[in-house]
Structure formats: structure tokens, C-alpha cells
Coordinates of C-alpha atoms in Angstrom, one line a residue:
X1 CA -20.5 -186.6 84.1
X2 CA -20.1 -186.9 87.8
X3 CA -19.0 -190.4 89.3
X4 CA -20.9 -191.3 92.5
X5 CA -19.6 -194.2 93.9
X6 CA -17.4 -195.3 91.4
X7 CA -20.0 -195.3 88.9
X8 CA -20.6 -192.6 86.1
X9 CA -23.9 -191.0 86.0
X10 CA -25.2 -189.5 82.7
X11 CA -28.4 -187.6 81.6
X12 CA -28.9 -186.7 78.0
X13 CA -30.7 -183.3 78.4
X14 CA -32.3 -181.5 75.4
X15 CA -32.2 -178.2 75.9
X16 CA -33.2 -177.0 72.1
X17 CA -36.2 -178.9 72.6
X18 CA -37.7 -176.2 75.4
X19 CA -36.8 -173.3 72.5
X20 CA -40.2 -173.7 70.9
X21 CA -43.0 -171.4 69.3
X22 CA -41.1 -168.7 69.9
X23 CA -40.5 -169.5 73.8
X24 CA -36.9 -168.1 75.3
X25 CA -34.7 -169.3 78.1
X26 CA -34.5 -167.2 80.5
X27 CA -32.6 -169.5 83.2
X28 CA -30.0 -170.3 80.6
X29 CA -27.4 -167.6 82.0
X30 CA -27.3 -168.6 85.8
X31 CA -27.8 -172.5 84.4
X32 CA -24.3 -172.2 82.6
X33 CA -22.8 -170.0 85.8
X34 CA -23.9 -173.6 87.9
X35 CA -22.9 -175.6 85.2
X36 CA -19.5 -174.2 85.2
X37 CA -19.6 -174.6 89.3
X38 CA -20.4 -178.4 89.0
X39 CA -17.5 -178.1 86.3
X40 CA -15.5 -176.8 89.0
X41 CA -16.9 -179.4 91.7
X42 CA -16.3 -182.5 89.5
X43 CA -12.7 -181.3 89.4
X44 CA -12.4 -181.4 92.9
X45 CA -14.3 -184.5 93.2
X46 CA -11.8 -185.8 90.9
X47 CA -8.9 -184.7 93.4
X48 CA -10.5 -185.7 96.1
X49 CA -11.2 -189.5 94.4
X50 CA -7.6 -189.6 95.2
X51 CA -7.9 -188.9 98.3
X52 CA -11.2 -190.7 99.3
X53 CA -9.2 -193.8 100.5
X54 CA -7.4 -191.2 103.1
X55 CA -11.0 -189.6 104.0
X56 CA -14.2 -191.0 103.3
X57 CA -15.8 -188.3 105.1
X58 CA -15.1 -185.7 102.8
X59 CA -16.2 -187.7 100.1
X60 CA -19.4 -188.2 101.1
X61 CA -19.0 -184.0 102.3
X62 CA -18.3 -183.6 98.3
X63 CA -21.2 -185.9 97.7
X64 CA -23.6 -183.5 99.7
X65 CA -22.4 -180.5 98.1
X66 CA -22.6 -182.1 94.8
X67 CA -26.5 -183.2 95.2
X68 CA -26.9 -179.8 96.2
X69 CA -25.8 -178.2 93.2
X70 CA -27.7 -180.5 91.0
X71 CA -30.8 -179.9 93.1
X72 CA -30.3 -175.7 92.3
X73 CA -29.4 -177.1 88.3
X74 CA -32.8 -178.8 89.0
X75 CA -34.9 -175.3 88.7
X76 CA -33.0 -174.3 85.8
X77 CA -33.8 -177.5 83.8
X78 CA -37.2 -177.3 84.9
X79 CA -39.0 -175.8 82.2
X80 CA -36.8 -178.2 79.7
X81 CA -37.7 -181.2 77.5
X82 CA -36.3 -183.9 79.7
X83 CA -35.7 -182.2 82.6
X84 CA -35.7 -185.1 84.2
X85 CA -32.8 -186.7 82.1
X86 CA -30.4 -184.3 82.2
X87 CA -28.1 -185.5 85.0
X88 CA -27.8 -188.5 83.4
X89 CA -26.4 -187.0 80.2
X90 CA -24.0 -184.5 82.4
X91 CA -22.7 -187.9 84.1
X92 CA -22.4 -189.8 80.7
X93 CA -20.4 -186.6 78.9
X94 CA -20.0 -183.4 81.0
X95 CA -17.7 -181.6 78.5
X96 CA -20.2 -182.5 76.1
X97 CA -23.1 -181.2 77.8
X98 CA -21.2 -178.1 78.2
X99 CA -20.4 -177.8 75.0
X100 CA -24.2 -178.4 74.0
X101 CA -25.3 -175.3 76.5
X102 CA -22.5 -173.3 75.4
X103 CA -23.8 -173.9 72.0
X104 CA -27.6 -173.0 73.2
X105 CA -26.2 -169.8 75.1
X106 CA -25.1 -168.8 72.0
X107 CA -28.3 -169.2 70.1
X108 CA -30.3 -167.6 72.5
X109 CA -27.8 -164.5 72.1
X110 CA -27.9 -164.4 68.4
X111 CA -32.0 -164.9 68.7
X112 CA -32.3 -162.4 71.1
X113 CA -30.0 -160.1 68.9
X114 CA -32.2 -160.9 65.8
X115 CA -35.2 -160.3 67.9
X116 CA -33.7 -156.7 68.4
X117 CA -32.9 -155.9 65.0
X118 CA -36.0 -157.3 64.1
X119 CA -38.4 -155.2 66.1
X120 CA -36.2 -152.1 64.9
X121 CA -37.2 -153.1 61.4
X122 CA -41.1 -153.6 62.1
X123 CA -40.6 -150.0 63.8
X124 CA -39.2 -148.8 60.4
X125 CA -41.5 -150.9 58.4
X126 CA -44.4 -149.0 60.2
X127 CA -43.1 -145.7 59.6
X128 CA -42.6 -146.2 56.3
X129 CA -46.2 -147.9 56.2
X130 CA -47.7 -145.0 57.8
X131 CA -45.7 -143.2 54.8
X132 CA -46.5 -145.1 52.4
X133 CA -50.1 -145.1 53.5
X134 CA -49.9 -140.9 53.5
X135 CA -48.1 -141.0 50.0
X136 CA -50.9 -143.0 49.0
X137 CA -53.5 -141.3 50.1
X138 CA -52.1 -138.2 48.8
X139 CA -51.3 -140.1 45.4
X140 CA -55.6 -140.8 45.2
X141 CA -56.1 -137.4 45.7
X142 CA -53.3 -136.6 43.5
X143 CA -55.0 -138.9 40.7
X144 CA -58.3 -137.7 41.1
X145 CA -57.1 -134.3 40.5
X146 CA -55.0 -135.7 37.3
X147 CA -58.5 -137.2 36.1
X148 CA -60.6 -134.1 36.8
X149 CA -57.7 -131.9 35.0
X150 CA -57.7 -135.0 32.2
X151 CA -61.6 -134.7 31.6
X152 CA -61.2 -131.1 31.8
X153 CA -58.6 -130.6 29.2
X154 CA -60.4 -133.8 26.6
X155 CA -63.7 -131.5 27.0
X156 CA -61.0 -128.7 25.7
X157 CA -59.8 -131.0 23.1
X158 CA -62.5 -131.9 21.9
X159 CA -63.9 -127.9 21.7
X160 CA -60.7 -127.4 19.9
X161 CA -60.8 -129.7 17.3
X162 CA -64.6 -129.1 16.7
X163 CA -63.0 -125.1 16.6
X164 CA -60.4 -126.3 13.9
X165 CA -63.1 -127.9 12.1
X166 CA -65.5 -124.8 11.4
X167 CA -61.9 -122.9 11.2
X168 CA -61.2 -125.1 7.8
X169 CA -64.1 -126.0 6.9
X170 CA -63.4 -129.6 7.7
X171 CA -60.4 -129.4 5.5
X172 CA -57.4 -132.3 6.0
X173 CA -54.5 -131.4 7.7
X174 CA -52.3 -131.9 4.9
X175 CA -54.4 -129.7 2.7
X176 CA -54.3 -127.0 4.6
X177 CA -50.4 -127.3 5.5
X178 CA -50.1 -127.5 1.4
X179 CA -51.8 -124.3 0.9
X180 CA -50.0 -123.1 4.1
X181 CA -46.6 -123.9 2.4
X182 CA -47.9 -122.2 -0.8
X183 CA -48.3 -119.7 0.7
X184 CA -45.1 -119.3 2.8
X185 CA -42.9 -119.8 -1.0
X186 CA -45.1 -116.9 -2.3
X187 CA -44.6 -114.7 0.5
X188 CA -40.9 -115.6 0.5
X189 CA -41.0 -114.7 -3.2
X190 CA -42.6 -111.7 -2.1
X191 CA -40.0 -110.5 0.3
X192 CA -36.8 -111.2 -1.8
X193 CA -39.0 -108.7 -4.3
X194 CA -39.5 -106.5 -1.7
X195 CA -36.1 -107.0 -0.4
X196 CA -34.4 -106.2 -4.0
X197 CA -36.5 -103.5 -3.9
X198 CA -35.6 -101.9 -0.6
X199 CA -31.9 -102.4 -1.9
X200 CA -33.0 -100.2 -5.0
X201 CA -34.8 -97.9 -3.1
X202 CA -31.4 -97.5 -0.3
X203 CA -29.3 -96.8 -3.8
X204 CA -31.9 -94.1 -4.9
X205 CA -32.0 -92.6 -0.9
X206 CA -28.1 -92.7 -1.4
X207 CA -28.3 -90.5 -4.0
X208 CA -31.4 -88.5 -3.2
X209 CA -29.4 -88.0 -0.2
X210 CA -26.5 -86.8 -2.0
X211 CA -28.4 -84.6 -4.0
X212 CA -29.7 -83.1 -1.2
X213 CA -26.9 -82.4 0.5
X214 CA -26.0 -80.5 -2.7
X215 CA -28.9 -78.5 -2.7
X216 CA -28.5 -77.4 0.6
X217 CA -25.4 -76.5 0.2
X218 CA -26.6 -74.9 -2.7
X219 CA -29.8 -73.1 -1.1
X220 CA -27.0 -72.2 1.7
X221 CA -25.1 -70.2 -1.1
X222 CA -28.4 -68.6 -2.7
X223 CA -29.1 -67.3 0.9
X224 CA -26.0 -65.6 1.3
X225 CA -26.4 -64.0 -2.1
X226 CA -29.6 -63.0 -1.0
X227 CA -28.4 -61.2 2.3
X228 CA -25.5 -59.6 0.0
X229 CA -27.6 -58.3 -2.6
X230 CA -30.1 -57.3 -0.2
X231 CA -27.5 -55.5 2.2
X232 CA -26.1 -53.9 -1.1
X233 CA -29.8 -52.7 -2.1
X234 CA -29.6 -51.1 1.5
X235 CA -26.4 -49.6 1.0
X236 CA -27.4 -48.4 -2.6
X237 CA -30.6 -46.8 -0.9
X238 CA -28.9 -44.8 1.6
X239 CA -26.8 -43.5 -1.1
X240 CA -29.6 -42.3 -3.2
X241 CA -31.6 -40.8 -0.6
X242 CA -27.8 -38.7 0.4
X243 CA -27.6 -38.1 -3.1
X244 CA -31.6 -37.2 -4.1
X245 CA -32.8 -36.1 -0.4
X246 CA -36.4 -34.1 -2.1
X247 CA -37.6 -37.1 -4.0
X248 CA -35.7 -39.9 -3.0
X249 CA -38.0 -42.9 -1.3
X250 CA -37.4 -43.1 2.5
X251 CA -37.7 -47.1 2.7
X252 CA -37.7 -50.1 0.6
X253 CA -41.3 -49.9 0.5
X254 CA -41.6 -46.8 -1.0
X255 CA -38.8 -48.1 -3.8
X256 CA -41.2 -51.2 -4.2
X257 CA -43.8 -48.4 -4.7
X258 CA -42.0 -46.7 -7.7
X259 CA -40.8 -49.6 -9.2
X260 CA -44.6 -50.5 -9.6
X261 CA -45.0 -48.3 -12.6
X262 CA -45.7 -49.4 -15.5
X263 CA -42.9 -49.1 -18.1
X264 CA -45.1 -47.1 -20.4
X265 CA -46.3 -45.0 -17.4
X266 CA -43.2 -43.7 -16.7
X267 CA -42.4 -43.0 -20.1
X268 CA -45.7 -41.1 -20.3
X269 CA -44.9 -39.2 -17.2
X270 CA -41.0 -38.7 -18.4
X271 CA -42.2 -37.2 -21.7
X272 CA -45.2 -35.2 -19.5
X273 CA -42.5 -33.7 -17.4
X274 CA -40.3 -32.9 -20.0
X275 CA -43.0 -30.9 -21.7
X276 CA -43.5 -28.8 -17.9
X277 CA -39.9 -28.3 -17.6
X278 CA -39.6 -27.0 -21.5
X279 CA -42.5 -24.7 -20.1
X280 CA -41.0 -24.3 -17.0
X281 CA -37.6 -22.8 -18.9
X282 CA -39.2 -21.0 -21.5
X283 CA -41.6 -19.0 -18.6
X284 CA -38.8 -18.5 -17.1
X285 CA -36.5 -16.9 -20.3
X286 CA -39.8 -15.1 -21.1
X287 CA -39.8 -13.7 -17.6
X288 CA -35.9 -12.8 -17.7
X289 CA -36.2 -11.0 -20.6
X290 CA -39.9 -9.1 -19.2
X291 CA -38.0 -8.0 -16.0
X292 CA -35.3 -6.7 -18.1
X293 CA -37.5 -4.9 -20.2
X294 CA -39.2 -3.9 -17.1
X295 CA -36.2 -2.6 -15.9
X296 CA -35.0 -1.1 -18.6
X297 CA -38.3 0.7 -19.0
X298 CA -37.6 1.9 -15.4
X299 CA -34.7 3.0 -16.3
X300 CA -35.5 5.1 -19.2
X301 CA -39.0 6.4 -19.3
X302 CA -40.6 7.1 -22.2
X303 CA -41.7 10.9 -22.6
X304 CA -44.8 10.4 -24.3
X305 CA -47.3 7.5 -23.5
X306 CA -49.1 6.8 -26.3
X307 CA -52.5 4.4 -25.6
X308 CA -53.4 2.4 -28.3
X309 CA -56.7 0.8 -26.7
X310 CA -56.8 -1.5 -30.2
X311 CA -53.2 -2.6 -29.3
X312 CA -53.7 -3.2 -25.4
X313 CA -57.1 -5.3 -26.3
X314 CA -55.1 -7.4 -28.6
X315 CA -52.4 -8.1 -26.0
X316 CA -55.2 -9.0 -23.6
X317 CA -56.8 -11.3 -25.7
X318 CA -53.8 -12.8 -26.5
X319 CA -52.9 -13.1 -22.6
X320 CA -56.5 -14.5 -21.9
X321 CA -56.0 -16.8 -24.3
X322 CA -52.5 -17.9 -23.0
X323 CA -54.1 -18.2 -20.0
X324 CA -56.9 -20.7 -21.2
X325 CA -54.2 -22.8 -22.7
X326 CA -51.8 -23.0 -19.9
X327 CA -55.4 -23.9 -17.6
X328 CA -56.2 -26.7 -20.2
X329 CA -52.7 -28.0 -20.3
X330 CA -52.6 -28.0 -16.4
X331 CA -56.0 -29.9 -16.5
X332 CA -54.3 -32.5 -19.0
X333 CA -51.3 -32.9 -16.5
X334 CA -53.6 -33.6 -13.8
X335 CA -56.0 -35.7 -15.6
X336 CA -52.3 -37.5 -16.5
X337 CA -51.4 -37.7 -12.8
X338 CA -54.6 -39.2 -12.0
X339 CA -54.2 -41.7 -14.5
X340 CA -50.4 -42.2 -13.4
X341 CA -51.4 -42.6 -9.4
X342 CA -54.5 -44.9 -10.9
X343 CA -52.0 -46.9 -12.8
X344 CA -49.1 -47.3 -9.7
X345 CA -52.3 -48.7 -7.9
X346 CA -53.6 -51.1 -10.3
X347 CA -49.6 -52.2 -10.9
X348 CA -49.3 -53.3 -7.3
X349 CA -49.8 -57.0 -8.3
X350 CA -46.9 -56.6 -10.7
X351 CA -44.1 -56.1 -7.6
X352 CA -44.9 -60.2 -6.5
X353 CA -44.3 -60.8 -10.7
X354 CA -40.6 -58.8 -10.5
X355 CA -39.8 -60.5 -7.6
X356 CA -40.3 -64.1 -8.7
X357 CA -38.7 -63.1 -12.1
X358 CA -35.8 -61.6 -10.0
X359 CA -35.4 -65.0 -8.5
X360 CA -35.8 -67.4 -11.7
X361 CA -33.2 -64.7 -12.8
X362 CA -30.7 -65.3 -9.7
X363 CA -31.2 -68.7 -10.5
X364 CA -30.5 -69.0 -14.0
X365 CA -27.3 -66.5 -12.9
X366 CA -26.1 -69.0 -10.3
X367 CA -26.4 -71.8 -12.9
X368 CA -24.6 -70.0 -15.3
X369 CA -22.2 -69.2 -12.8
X370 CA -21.5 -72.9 -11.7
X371 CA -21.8 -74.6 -14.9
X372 CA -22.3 -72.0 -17.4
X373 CA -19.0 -72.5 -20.3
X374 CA -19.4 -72.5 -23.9
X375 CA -17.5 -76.0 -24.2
X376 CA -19.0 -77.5 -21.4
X377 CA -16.4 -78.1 -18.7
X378 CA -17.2 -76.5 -15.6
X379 CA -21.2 -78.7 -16.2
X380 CA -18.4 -81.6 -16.7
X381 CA -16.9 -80.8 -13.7
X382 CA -19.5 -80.3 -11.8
X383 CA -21.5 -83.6 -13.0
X384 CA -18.4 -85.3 -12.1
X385 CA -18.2 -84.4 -8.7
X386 CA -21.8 -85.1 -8.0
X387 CA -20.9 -88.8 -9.4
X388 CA -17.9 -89.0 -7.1
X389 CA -19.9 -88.1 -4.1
X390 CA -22.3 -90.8 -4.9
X391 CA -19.5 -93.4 -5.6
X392 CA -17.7 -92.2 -2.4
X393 CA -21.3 -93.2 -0.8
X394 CA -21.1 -96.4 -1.5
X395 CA -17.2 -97.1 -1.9
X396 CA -17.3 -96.2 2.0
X397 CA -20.4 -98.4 2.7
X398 CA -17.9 -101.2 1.4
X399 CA -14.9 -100.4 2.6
X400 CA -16.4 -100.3 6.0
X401 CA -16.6 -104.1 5.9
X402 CA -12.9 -104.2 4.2
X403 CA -11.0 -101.5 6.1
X404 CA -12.8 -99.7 8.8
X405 CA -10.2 -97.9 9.8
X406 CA -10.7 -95.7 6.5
X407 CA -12.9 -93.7 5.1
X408 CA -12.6 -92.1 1.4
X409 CA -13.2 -88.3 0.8
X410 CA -13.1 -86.0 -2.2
X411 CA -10.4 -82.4 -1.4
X412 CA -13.0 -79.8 -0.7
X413 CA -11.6 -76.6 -2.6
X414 CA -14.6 -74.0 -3.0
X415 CA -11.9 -71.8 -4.8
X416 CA -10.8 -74.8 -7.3
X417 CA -13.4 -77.5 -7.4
X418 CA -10.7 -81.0 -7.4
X419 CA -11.7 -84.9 -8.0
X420 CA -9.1 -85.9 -6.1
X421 CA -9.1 -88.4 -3.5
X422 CA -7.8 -88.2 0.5
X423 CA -8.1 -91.0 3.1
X424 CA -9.3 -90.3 6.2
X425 CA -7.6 -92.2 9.2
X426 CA -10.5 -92.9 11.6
X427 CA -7.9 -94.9 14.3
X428 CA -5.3 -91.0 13.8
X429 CA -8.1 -89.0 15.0
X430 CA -9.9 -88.5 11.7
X431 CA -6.8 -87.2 10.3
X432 CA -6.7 -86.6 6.4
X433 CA -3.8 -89.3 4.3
X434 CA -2.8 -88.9 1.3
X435 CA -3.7 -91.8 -1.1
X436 CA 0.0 -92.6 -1.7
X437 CA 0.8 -92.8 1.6
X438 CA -1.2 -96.5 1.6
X439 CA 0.4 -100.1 1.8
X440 CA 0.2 -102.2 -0.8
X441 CA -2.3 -104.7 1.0
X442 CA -4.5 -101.3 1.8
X443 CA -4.5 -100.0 -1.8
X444 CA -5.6 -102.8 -2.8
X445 CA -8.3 -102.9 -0.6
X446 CA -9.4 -99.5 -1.2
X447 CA -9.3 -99.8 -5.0
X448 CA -11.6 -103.0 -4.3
X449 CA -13.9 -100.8 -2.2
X450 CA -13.8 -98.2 -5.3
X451 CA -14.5 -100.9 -7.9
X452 CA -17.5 -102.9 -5.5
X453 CA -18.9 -98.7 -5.1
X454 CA -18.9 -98.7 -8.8
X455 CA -20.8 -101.6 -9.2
X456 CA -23.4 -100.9 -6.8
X457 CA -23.3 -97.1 -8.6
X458 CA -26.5 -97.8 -11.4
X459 CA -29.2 -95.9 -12.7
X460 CA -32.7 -96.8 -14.2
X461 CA -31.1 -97.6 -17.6
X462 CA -27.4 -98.8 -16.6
X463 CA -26.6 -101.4 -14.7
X464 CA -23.0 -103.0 -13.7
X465 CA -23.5 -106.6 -13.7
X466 CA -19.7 -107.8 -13.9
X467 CA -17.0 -107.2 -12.2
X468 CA -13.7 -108.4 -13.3
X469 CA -10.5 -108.2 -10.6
X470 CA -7.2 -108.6 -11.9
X471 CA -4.2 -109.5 -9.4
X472 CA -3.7 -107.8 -6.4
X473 CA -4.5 -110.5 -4.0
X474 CA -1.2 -111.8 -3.1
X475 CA -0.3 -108.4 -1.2
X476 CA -3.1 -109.8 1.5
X477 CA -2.5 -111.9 4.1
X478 CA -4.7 -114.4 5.2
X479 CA -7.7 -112.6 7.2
X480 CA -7.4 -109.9 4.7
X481 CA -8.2 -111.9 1.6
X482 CA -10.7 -113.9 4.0
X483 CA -12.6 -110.3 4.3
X484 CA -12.2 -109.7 0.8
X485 CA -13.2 -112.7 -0.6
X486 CA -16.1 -112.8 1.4
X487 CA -17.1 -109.6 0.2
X488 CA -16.9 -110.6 -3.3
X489 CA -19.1 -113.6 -2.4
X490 CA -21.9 -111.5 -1.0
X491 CA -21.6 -109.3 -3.9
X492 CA -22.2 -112.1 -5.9
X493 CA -25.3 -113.7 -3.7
X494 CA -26.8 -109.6 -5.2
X495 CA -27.0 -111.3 -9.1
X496 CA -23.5 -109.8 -9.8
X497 CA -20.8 -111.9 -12.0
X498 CA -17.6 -111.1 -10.6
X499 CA -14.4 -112.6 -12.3
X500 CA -11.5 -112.6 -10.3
X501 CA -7.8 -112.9 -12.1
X502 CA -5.1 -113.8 -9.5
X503 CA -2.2 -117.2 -9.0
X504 CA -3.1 -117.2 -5.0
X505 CA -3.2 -120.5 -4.5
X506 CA -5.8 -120.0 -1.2
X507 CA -8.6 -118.6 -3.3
X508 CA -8.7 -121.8 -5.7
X509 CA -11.1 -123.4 -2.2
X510 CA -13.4 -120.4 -2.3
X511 CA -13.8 -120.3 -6.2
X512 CA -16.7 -123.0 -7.4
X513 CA -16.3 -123.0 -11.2
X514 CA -12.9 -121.7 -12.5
X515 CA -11.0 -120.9 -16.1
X516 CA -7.4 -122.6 -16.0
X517 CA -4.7 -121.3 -18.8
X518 CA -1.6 -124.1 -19.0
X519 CA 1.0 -123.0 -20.9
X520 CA 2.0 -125.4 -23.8
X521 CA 4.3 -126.1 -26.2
X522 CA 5.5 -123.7 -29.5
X523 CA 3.8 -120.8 -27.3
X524 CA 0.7 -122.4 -27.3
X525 CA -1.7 -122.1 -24.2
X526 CA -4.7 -124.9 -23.2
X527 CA -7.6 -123.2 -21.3
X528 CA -9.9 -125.7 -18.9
X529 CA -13.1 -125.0 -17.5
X530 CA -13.5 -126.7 -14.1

């Protein structure tokens, strides 16, 4: 308040009535600068009230300055409810009134600062408007592409089930997944056939296999003989011809050619030339003793020559008649030649015959050779190692998922055929072990791999469907009877029974259905089935 003449003059000014609608004061900063200037004036008003009995012409100085600083608050207050009021309230309560404007300084600020922050949110409001607007947009094409795509694929649908319809027949669902189901079991029951089967059929490959490799080995042998006997017939030929150079035959062919006589031909043609070379020796004694006559003659002529012309015709006749008989007789022998040469031609299809006997014959010999005995024990022995081959086969097959470090092979002795047993050491290089030279564990587990090869060794008539195990386990340790156990298992999942007979306490977990023995008393024993 100002006092003016010892009185104090107040205005009541509302200034938060010309904040209206939005409306802002302006004016309100320099209003509060002159508001703190009359603040300022009062005070020395107040200093000089002390002095105003000393000069009364500085009060009524102050009181010109003062009205002039209310007539500048004037324009400030103009545009206010009240303007004309608010001196009166700055007399009646200036701190008040300062207060009041202090108070509607700061509301303008925090208006003006919420008028900030609010046009910054209408800013991001419309961007994200804008955005929203796009999205939308986007969204209806999005959906009309959704409901294009939707009729689309219930047209589809629709074709479908109208497809699956004429594909059944209009059956049900269910029926068809019934018959479906059948249909799966059978073929199920179809492929464990098929599957037992294909076991069966690996066995028989197995030994088919096996037997092959034996005949091989075996058609290997008969070759060799063949190149032998053939480099012998050579060697026997060259001899012959050295030995018979006239009428010896100059190649195998020509032997072939001779050897195509008939038996009985070549007894005809032996006898035939045994009759010329009878001939042959008596012409030739006949002739022996003529030229010694001949020369005796010549030596001692007669003195008289006495021509008997009865005698001489007789010896003629009997020459001429000699003479016809050794003509005939050399028309027989060719007549027999003919029929020899005629014969060697028409035996040419015998040669193929000899040959294939020759070779039923080598045959039979090489059979008689391997298991030819009168008490039967080099077939024995040979039957046997064929078996141990094929138990080998499939000892190895299992012992491959016991021990894979070995492998089981028979001693090879061509000179002494043996059915003894070596172990090969696949993680020494491959290098051959004797069977003794095993652990315990390993014995075991090779004797398991021989027993498991024995029961997968069957024929069309026997078959081993039990297995019985006695001890042995507790030389294993853990993963090894883990391995072993599992491979009795899966042996049994094949239709085997296999009985095992151990105390490990371990395999009790693996073994479903099991025969206790308690000892008793007075030796007696109790035997439970659990």
C-alpha cells in the first residue's frame, strides 16, 4: 500500500480474472519489474515519512514520482479485471499484492511451459496420426488381400473336400482311418515277416558266402592242377616226339587227333599191322635166304642146265598166284585204312566226350584226394572246418558289438588242415594272439561271442532256441557286462530263450523273471520263481 498524506490507499486488483479463454499476459513481466520499483519507492517513501517534517518539498517530490509510477503500472493493469481498482488493493496490502502477482507470474510460466510441452505433443500426436492413418490404410489393403487370399483358399477347401469325397466314396473319416490302421498292423505284420526273413536269408548269404569262398579256393586249386597237368602233357610230348621223331604227332592237336580212334579201331589196325610186319619179316627171311642162294649159285655154277618147262610153269603159276594174293591182301589193307581214316573222322565228336570225362575224373580225384579215407576222417575234417568258418562268420559279427578290438580266425595250414583258434588284434596292427594269451574278462567275452555264433549257426531242420550261460560275469566290469547284457537282450528280442547262471548282484535289474535257489536246512535247497 502506499500512504498519501497520512492515509493508506488500497486497490484490490484481480489479475487471474484477465487469464481467461485461453488469453495470456503479456505485460505481467515489466508489471512485476514496476511493481518491485514502487516496492522500492514505498520504502523510501517510508524513510522519507521521517523526514517529511524536515522537508516537505521532497515529499511532495516523492509524491510526483510515485503518481508517476502508478500512471506507467496503469498500462500494465490495463487489459485486467479491475484495472481500475488495483491501486487501491496495492495501498490496502502491498506485500500482499505482491505476493498475488508473484503467484500469477508463476502460473503464466508454468502455462506457458505446458503450452510448450503441449504443442510438442500435438506435433507427435500428428505424426503418429499421419502413421496411424498410413498403417491403416495399409492394414485395408492388407485385409483386402487377407479376404481375397481367404475366399481363394475356401474355394480350394471346398474343391478339396468335394476331391476327398469322390476319393472315398463319401466314406467317414473314421472309417477310412480304421481301414487305414488295418492296414498299417498288416503291413507291420508284413515287414517283421519280411524282416525275419531277410535275417534268414543274411544266415543263408553267410554261408553261401562261405561256401563260395571255398569253392574258389577250390576252383583256384583245380586251375593250378590244370596248368600242371597240362604243362606235364607238354613236357611228355616233347619227349615222345625226341623219342619217336617218324611218327610221333607235332602238336597237341595232332595227339587229340590219334586219341580219336576208336578203341576197336586201333585194335583192328594193331592186329592189321602185325599181319604186314609178319609179312614184312617173312619177305624179308624169304629174300635172305633167295640172295644167298643166289649167291651161292653165283658162286658155284652148275655145269649142266637142265630146263624143265613143266617145272618153270609151275613155279610161275605159283608166283602169279602169290602175286594175286599179296594184290588182294594189299586191297584189304587199304580198304582197312579207308575204313580206319573214315572212322578217326566220324570219332571226332568223341575228343569233347574224353575231355569232360577227363574232368568228372579230375574231379572225383580231387574229392578223393580231400576227403577220400575209408573211415571217414579227412570228410570229418573237412566238414568241420567248413562249420568253423561259418561259426567264425557269425562269432565275429557278435563279437564286433562285444570286443571290437578282436577278431576270431581258424590257423591256416594247407600242409595240416587244424581247428584251432587265433585272435586277431585289430588295435596291434592285425597281429595274430594266441587264445591263451586273453584276460579273463576277454575270454569270457569271446566264448560268449562263440556261444551267441552258435546260436545264430541253424539250418532248415535245426534250430538253437536256448542258450544257457553259466558264470563268468563277475570277471566284467561295469560297461563290459552293460555290453554283454545288452547283447543277450537283443538276442532274446530274435525269439531266443537265453538262461543266464551267475551271483552278480548287477544283473538281478536287467533280468525280468528269475529262478532263486536258497539253501536250507539238512542240505535241503528252496527254488523261487520271481
Amino acid at each position: 500500500g502506499f500512504r498519501v498524506g497520512g492515509k493508506i490507499v488500497a486497490r484490490k486488483v484481480d489479475v487471474g480474472a484477465s487469464v481467461k479463454k485461453g488469453q495470456v499476459l503479456m505485460q505481467l513481466d515489466p508489471a512485476d519489474l514496476q511493481l518491485s520499483q514502487a516496492a522500492e519507492t514505498q520504502t523510501r517513501l517510508a524513510q522519507l515519512q521521517a523526514q517529511q517534517a524536515a522537508s516537505q518539498d521532497k515529499a511532495e517530490t516523492s509524491r510526483s514520482a510515485l503518481d508517476g509510477l502508478l500512471a506507467q503500472l496503469d498500462g500494465a493493469f490495463a487489459d485486467t479485471e479491475g484495472a481500475e481498482d488495483w491501486k487501491d488493493g496495492w495501498r490496502a496490502g502491498p506485500a500482499a499484492f505482491r505476493a498475488a502477482r508473484e503467484t500469477e507470474s508463476r502460473q503464466w510460466l508454468k502455462q506457458h511451459a505446458e503450452q510448450d510441452s503441449r504443442s510438442h505433443a500435438l506435433a507427435t500426436l500428428a505424426a503418429q496420426l499421419e502413421a496411424a492413418g498410413a498403417a491403416a490404410h495399409t492394414t485395408a489393403q492388407l485385409a483386402l488381400e487377407a479376404h481375397t487370399a481367404f475366399a481363394a483358399l475356401d474355394a480350394q477347401l471346398k474343391a478339396l473336400h468335394a476331391q476327398r469325397a469322390a476319393l472315398w466314396d463319401g466314406q467317414p473319416v473314421a472309417d477310412v482311418e480304421r481301414a487305414l490302421a488295418g492296414a498299417i498292423a498288416q503291413a507291420k505284420d508284413r515287414l517283421a515277416q519280411q524282416q525275419a526273413a531277410a535275417q534268414a536269408a543274411g544266415q543263408a548269404r553267410a554261408r553261401l558266402d562261405e561256401a563260395c569262398a571255398q569253392t574258389a579256393l577250390r576252383l583256384d586249386a583245380l586251375r593250378q592242377q590244370g596248368h600242371d597237368a597240362a604243362a606235364a602233357l607238354e613236357h611228355w610230348l616233347r619227349q615222345f616226339q625226341l623219342a619217336h621223331p617218324s611218327h610221333a604227332p607235332a602238336d597237341l592237336a595232332g595227339l587229340r587227333a590219334h586219341l580219336d580212334v576208336a578203341p576197336e579201331a586201333m585194335r583192328a589196325e594193331r592186329a592189321a599191322l602185325q599181319v604186314i610186319a609178319d609179312r614184312h619179316t617173312t619177305a624179308l627171311s624169304v629174300l635172305a635166304e633167295r640172295r644167298q642162294r643166289h649167291a651161292d649159285h653165283l658162286e658155284r655154277p652148275p655145269e649142266t642146265l637142265e630146263t624143265d618147262e613143266a617145272v618153270l610153269q609151275a613155279a610161275l603159276d605159283a608166283l602169279g598166284a602169290e602175286r594175286q594174293a599179296a594184290n588182294q591182301e594189299a586191297t584189304r589193307l587199304r580198304l582197312a585204312i579207308a575204313q580206319d581214316d573214315a572212322r578217326r573222322h566220324s570219332a571226332q565228336a568223341m575228343l569233347a566226350q574224353i575231355e569232360a570225362q577227363a574232368l568228372v575224373e579230375r574231379r572225383w580225384a580231387s574229392l578223393n584226394e580231400l576227403i577220400g579215407s575209408a573211415d571217414g576222417k579227412k570228410f570229418r575234417n573237412y566238414a568241420q572246418q567248413f562249420t568253423l568258418e561259418v561259426l567264425l562268420g557269425y562269432a565275429n559279427a557278435h563279437l564286433a558289438h562285444l570286443a571290437r578290438r578282436y577278431q576270431l580266425e581258424r590257423i591256416d595250414n594247407p600242409n595240416n588242415p587244424s581247428l584251432g583258434l587265433m585272435v586277431r588284434d585289430q588295435d596291434m596292427g592285425g597281429e595274430l594272439r594266441s587264445v591263451h594269451s586273453l584276460s579273463g574278462g576277454e575270454s569270457f567275452l569271446v566264448s560268449l561271442a562263440l556261444a551267441l555264433g552258435l546260436a545264430s549257426l541253424s539250418s532248415n531242420r535245426v534250430r538253437v532256441e536256448s542258450l544257457f550261460i553259466d558264470e563268468g560275469f563277475g570277471s566284467l566290469d561295469t560297461e563290459t557286462l552293460r555290453v554283454a547284457m545288452d547283447a543277450l537282450d537283443g538276442l532274446q528280442a530274435m525269439g531266443r530263450k537265453v538262461g543266464v547262471i551267475s551271483h552278480v548282484q548287477e544283473m538281478t535289474e536287467r533280468i525280468a523273471t528269475r529262478i532263486l535257489v536258497q539253501p536250507g536246512s539238512g542240505g535241503k535247497s528252496v527254488v523261487t520263481v520271481r
